[in-house]
PDB file of C-alpha atoms in Angstrom:
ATOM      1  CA  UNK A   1      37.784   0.373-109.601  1.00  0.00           C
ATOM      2  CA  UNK A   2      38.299   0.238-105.824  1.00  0.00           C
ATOM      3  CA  UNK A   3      38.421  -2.822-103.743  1.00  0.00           C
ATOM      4  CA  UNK A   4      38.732  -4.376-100.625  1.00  0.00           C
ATOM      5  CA  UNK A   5      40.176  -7.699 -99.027  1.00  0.00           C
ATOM      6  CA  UNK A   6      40.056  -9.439 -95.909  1.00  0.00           C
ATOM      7  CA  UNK A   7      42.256 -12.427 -96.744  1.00  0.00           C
ATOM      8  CA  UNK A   8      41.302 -13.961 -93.224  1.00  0.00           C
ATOM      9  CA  UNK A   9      37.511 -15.384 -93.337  1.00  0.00           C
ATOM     10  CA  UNK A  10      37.639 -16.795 -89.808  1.00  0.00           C
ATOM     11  CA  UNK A  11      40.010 -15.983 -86.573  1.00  0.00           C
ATOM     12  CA  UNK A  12      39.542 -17.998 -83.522  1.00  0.00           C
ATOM     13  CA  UNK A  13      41.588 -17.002 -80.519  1.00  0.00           C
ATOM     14  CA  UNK A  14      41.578 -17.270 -76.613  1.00  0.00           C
ATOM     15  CA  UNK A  15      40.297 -14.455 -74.784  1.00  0.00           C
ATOM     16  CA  UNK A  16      43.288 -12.198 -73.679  1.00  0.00           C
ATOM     17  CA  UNK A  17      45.419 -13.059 -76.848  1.00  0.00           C
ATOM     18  CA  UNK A  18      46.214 -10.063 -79.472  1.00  0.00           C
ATOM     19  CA  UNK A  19      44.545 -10.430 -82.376  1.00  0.00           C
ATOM     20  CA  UNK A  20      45.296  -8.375 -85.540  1.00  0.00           C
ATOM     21  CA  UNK A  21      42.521  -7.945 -88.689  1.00  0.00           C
ATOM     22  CA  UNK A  22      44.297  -7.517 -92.227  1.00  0.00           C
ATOM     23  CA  UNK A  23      42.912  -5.093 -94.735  1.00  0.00           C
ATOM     24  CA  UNK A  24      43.981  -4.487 -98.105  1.00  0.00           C
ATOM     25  CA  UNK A  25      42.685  -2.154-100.417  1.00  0.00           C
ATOM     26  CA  UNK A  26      43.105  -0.962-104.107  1.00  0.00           C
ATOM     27  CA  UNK A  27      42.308   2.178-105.747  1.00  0.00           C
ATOM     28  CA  UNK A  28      43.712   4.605-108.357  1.00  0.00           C
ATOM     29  CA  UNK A  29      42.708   7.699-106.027  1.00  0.00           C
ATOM     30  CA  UNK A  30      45.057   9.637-104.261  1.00  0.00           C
ATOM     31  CA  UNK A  31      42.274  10.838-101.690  1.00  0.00           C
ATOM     32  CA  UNK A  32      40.419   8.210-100.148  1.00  0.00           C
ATOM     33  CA  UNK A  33      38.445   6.917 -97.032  1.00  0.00           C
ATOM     34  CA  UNK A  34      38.996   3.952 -94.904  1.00  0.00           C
ATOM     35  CA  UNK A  35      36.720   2.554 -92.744  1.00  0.00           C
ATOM     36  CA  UNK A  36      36.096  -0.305 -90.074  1.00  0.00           C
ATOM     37  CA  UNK A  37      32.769  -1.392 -88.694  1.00  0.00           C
ATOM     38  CA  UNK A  38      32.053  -4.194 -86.463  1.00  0.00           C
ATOM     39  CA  UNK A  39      28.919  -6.616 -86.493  1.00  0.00           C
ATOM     40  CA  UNK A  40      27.729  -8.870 -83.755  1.00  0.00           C
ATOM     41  CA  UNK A  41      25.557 -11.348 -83.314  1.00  0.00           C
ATOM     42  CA  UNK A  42      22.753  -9.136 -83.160  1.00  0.00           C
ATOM     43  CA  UNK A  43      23.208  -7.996 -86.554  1.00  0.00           C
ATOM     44  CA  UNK A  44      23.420  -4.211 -86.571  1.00  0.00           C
ATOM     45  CA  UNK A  45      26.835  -2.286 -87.749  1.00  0.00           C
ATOM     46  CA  UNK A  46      28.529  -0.514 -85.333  1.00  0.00           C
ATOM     47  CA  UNK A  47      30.703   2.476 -86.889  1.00  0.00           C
ATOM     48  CA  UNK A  48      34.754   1.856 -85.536  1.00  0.00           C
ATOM     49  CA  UNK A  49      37.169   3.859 -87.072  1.00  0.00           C
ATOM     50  CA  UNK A  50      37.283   6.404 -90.556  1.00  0.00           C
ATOM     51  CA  UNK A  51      40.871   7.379 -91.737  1.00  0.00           C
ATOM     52  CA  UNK A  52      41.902   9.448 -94.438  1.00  0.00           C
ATOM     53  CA  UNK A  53      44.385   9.322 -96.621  1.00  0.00           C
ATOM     54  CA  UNK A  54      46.300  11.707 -96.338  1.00  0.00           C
ATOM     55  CA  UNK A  55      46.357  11.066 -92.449  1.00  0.00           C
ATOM     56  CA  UNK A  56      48.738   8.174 -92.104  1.00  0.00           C
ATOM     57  CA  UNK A  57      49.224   8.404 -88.212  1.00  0.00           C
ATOM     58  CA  UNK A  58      48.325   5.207 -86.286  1.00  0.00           C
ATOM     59  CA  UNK A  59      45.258   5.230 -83.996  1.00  0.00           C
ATOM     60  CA  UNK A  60      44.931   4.027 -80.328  1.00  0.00           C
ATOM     61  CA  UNK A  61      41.622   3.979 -79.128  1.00  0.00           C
ATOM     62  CA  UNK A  62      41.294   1.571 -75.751  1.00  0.00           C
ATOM     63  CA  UNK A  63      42.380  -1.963 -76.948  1.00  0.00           C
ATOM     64  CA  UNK A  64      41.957  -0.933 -80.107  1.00  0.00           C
ATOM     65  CA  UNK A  65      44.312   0.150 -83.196  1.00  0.00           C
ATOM     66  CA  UNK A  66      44.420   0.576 -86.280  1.00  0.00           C
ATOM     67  CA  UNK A  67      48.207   0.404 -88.873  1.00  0.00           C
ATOM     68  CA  UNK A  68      47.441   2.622 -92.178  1.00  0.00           C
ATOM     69  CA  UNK A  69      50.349   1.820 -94.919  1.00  0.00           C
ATOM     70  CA  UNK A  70      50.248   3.595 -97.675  1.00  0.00           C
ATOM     71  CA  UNK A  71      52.960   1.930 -99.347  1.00  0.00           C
ATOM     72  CA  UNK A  72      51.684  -1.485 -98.929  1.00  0.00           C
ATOM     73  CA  UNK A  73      47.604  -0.206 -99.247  1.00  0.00           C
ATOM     74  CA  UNK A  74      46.683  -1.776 -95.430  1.00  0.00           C
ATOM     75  CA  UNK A  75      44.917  -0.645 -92.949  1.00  0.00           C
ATOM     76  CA  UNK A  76      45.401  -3.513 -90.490  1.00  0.00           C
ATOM     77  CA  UNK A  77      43.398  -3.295 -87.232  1.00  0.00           C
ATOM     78  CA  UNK A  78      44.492  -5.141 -83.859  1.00  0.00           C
ATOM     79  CA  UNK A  79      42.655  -5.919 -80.580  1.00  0.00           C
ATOM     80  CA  UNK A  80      45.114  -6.350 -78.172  1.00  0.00           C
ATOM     81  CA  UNK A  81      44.020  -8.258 -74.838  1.00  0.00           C
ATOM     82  CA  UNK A  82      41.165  -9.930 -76.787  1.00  0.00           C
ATOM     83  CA  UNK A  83      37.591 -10.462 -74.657  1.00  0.00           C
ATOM     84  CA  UNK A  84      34.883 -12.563 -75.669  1.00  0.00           C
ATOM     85  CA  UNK A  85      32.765  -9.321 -76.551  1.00  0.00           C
ATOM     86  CA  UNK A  86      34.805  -8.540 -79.493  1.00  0.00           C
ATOM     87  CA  UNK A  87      32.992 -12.166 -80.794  1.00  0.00           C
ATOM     88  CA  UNK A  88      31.835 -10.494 -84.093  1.00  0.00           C
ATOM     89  CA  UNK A  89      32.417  -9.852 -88.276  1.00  0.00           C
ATOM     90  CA  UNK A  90      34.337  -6.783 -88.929  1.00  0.00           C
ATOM     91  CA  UNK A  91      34.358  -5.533 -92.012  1.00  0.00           C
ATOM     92  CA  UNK A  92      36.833  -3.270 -93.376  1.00  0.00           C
ATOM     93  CA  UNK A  93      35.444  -0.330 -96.536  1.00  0.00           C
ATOM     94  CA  UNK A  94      36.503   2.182 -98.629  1.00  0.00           C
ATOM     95  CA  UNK A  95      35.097   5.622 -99.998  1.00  0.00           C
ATOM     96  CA  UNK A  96      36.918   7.385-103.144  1.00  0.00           C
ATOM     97  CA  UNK A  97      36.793  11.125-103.558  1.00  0.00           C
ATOM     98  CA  UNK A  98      36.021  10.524-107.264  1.00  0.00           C
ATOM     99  CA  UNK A  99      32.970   9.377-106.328  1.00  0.00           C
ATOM    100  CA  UNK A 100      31.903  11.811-103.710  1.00  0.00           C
ATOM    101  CA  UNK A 101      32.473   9.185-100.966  1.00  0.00           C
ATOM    102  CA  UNK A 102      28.838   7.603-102.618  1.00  0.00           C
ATOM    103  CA  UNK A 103      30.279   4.134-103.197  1.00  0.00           C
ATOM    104  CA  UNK A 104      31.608   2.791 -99.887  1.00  0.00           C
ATOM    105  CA  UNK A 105      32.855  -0.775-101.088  1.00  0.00           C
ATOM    106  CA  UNK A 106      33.284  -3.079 -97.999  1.00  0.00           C
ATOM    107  CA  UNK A 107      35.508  -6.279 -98.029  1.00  0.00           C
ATOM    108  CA  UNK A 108      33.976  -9.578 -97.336  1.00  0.00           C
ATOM    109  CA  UNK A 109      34.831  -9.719 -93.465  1.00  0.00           C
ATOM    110  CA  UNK A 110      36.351 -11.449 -90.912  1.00  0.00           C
ATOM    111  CA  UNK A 111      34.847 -13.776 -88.518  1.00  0.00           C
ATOM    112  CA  UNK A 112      36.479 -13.137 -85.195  1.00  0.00           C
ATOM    113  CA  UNK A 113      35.478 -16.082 -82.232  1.00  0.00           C
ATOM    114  CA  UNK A 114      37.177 -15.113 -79.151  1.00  0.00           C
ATOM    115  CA  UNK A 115      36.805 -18.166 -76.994  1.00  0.00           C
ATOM    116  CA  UNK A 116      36.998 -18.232 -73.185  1.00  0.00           C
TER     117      UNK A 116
ATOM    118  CA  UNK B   1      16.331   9.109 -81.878  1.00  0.00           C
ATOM    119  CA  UNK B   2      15.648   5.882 -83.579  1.00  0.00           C
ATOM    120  CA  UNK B   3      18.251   6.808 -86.292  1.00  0.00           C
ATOM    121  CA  UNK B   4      18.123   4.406 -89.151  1.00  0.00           C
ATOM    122  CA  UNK B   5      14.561   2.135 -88.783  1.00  0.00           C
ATOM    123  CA  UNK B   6      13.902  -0.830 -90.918  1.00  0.00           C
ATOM    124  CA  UNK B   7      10.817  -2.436 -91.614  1.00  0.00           C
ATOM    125  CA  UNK B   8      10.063  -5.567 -92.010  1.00  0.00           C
ATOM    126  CA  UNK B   9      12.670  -7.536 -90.143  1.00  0.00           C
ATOM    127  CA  UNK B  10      11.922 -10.190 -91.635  1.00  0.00           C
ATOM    128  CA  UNK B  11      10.249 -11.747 -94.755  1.00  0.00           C
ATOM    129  CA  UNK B  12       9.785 -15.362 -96.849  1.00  0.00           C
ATOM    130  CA  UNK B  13       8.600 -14.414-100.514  1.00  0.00           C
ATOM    131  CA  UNK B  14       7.930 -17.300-103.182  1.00  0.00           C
ATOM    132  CA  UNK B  15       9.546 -16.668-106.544  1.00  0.00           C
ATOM    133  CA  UNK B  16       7.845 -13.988-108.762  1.00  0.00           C
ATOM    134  CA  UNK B  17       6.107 -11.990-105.867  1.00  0.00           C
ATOM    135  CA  UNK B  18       6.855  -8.221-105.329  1.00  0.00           C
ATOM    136  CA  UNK B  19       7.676  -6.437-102.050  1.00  0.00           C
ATOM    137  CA  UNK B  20       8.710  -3.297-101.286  1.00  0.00           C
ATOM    138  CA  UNK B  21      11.248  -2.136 -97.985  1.00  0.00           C
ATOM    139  CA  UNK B  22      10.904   0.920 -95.994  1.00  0.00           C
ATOM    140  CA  UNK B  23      13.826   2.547 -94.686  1.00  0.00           C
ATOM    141  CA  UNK B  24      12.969   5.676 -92.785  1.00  0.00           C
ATOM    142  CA  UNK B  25      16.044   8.524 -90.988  1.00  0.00           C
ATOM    143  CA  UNK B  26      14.811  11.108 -88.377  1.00  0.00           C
ATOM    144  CA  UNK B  27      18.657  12.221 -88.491  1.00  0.00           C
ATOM    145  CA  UNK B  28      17.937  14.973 -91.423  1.00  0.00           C
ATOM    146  CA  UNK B  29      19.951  13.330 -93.491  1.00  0.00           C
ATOM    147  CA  UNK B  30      20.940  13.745 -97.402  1.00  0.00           C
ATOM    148  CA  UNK B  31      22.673  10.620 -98.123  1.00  0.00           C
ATOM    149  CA  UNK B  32      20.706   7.297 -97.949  1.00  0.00           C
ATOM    150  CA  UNK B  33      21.975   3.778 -99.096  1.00  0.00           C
ATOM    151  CA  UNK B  34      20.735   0.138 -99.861  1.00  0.00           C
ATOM    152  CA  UNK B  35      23.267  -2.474 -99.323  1.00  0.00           C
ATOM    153  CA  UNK B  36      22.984  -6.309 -99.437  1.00  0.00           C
ATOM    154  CA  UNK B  37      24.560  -8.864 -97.127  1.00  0.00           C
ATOM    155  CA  UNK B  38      25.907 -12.282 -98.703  1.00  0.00           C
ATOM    156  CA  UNK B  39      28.001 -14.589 -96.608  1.00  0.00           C
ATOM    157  CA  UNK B  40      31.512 -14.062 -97.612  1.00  0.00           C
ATOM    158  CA  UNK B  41      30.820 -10.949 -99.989  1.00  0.00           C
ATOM    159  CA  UNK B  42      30.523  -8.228 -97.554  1.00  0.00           C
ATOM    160  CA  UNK B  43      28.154  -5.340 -98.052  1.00  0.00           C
ATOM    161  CA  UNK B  44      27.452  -4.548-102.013  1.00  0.00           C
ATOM    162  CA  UNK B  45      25.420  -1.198-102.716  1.00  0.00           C
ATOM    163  CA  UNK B  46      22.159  -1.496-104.266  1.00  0.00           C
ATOM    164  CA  UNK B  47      21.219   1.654-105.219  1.00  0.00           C
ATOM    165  CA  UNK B  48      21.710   5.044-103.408  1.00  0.00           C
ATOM    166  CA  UNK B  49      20.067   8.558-103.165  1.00  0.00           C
ATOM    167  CA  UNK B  50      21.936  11.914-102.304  1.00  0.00           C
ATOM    168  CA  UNK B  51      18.940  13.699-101.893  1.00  0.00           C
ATOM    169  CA  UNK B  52      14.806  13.729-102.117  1.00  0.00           C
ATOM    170  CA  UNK B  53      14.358  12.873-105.229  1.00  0.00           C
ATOM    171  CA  UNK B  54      16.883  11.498-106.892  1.00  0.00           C
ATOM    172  CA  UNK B  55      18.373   7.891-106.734  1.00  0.00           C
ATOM    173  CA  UNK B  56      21.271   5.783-108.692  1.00  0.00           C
ATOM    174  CA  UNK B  57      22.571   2.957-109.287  1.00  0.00           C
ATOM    175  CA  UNK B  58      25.493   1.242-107.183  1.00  0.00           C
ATOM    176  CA  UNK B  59      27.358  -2.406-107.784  1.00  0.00           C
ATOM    177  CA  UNK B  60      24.489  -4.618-107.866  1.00  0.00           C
ATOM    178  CA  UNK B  61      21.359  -2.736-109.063  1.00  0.00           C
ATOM    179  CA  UNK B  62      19.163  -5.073-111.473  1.00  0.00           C
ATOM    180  CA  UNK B  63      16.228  -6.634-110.039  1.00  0.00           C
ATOM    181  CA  UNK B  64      15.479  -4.067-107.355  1.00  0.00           C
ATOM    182  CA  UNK B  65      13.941  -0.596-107.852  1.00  0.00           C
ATOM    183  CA  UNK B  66      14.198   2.482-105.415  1.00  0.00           C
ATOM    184  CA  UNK B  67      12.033   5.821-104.443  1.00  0.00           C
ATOM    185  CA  UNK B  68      12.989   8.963-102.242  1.00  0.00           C
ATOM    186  CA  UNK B  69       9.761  10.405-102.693  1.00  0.00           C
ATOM    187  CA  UNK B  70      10.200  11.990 -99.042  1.00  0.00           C
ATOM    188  CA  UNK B  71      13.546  12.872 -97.629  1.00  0.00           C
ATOM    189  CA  UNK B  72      13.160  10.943 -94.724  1.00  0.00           C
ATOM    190  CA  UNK B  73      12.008   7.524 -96.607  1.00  0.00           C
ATOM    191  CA  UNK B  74      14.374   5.664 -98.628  1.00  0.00           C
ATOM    192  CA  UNK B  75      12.100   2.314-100.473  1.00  0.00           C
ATOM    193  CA  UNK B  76      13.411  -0.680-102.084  1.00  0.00           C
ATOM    194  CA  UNK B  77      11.153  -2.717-104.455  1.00  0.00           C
ATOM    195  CA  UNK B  78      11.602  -5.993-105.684  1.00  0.00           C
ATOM    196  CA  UNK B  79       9.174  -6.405-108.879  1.00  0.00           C
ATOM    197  CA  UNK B  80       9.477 -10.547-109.256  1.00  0.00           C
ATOM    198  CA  UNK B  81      11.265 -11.699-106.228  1.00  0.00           C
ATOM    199  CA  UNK B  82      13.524 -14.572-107.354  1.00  0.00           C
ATOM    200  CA  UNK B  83      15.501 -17.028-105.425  1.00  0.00           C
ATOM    201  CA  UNK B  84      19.061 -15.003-105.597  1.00  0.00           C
ATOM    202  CA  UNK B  85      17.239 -12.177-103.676  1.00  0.00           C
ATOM    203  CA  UNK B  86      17.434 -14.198-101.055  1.00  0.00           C
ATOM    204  CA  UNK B  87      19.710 -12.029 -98.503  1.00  0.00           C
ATOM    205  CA  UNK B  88      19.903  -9.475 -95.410  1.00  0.00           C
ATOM    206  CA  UNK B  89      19.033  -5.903 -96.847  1.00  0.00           C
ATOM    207  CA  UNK B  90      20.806  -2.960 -94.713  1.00  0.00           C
ATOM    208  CA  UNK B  91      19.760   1.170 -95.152  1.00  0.00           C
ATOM    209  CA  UNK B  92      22.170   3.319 -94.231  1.00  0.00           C
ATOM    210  CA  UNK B  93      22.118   7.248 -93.871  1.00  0.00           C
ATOM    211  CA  UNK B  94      24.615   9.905 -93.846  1.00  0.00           C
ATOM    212  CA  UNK B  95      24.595  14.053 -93.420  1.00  0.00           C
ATOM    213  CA  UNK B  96      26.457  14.227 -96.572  1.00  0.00           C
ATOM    214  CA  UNK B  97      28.596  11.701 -98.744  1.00  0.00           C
ATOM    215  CA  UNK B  98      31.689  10.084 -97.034  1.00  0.00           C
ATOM    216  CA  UNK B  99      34.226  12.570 -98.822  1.00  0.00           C
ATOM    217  CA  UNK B 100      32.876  15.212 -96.200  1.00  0.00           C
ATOM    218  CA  UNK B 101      35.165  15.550 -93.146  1.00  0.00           C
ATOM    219  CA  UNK B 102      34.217  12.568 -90.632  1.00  0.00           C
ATOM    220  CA  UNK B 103      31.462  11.749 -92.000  1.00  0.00           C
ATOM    221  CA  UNK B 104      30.296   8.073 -91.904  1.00  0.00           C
ATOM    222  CA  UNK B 105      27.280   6.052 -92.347  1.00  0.00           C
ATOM    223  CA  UNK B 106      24.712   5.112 -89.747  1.00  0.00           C
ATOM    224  CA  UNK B 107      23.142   1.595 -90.655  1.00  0.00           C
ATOM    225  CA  UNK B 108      19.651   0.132 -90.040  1.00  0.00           C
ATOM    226  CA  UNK B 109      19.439  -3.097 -88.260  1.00  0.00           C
ATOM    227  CA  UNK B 110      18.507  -5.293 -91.462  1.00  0.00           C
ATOM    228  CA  UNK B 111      16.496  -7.092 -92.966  1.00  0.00           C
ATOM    229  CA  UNK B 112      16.249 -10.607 -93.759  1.00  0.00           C
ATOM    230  CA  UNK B 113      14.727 -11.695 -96.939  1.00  0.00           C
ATOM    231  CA  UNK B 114      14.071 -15.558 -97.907  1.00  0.00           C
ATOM    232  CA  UNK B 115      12.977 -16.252-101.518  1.00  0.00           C
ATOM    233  CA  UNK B 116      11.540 -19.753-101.790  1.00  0.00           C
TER     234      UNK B 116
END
């Protein structure tokens, strides 16, 4: 059965400090989706990132970026220069091929409070 | 495009009532997806449809029933609302399942449900 963790409920930082979001994941797959989506206040879910498994290269994407590890089953996201903006839950989720990519199984979030 | 619209935003029910919630996709979408929202628990899949006319069951299915009667129009019922119903209900759509190159789901903006 696949499954998701976000060890970290609740991250409070100061605005301009890095912050990085832990993901760990378990499946018996070999091919596999990862995901991130982001949730503010507001309440909607904003689509981030999708990596595949057999891509392990590292995104960039602004202050963004994401770490995939296969060998350690992470896929670790960082905000680097941290702005009060990113204030949100971010979830991180997973998709197995076995499954057609129906079941996307999310971990419980993180709780990011970037303070002023 | 409005994408993914849900309606009602909100909604109090007392225990035992019935309600039903319409999730409609102008995105021509196959794929369409009933999640729930509890605080630390992330996103857990209700049911899900890959298609007009067919639906199936995903992690947490008993208590609530589904229809894709229309492509478009994804419903969730609740028969006898009960007090652990009590949550924020996201749609989501997709082109195809998330095994498909890129693809990724496009979420609703939720809805929250209170069962007294």
């Amino acid at each position: 059965a696949q499954k998701v963790t976000q060890a970290q409920t609740e991250i409070s930082v100061v605005e301009k400090e890095d912050v990085t979001l832990d993901c760990v994941y378990e499946t018996r797959d070999t091919t596999y989706y990862l995901f991130w989506y982001k949730q503010p206040p507001s309440g909607e879910l904003v689509f981030l990132i999708r990596r595949n498994s057999f891509d392990e290269q590292n995104e960039i994407s602004g202050r963004y970026s994401w770490n995939f590890q296969k060998s350690t089953s992470s896929f670790n996201f960082t905000i680097t220069a941290s702005q009060v903006v990113d204030s949100a839950v971010y979830f991180c989720a997973l998709s197995e091929a076995s499954n057609a990519g129906n079941m996307l199984t999310f971990g419980g979030g993180t709780r990011l409070m970037v303070k002023p | 495009n409005a994408g993914v619209t849900q309606t009602p935003k909100f909604r109090v029910l007392k225990t035992g009532q019935s309600m039903t919630l319409l999730c409609a996709q102008d995105m021509n979408h196959e794929y369409m997806y009933w999640y729930r929202q509890d605080p630390g628990m992330g996103l857990r899949l209700i049911h899900y449809s890959v298609g007009e006319g067919t639906t199936a069951k995903g992690e947490v299915p008993d208590g609530y029933n589904v229809s894709r009667l229309k492509k478009q129009n994804f419903l969730l019922g609740l028969e006898s609302a009960a007090p652990s119903q009590t949550s924020v209900y996201f749609c989501a759509s997709s082109l195809s399942g998330t095994g498909s190159t890129n693809e990724k789901l496009f979420f609703g903006s939720g809805t929250q449900l209170s069962v007294l």
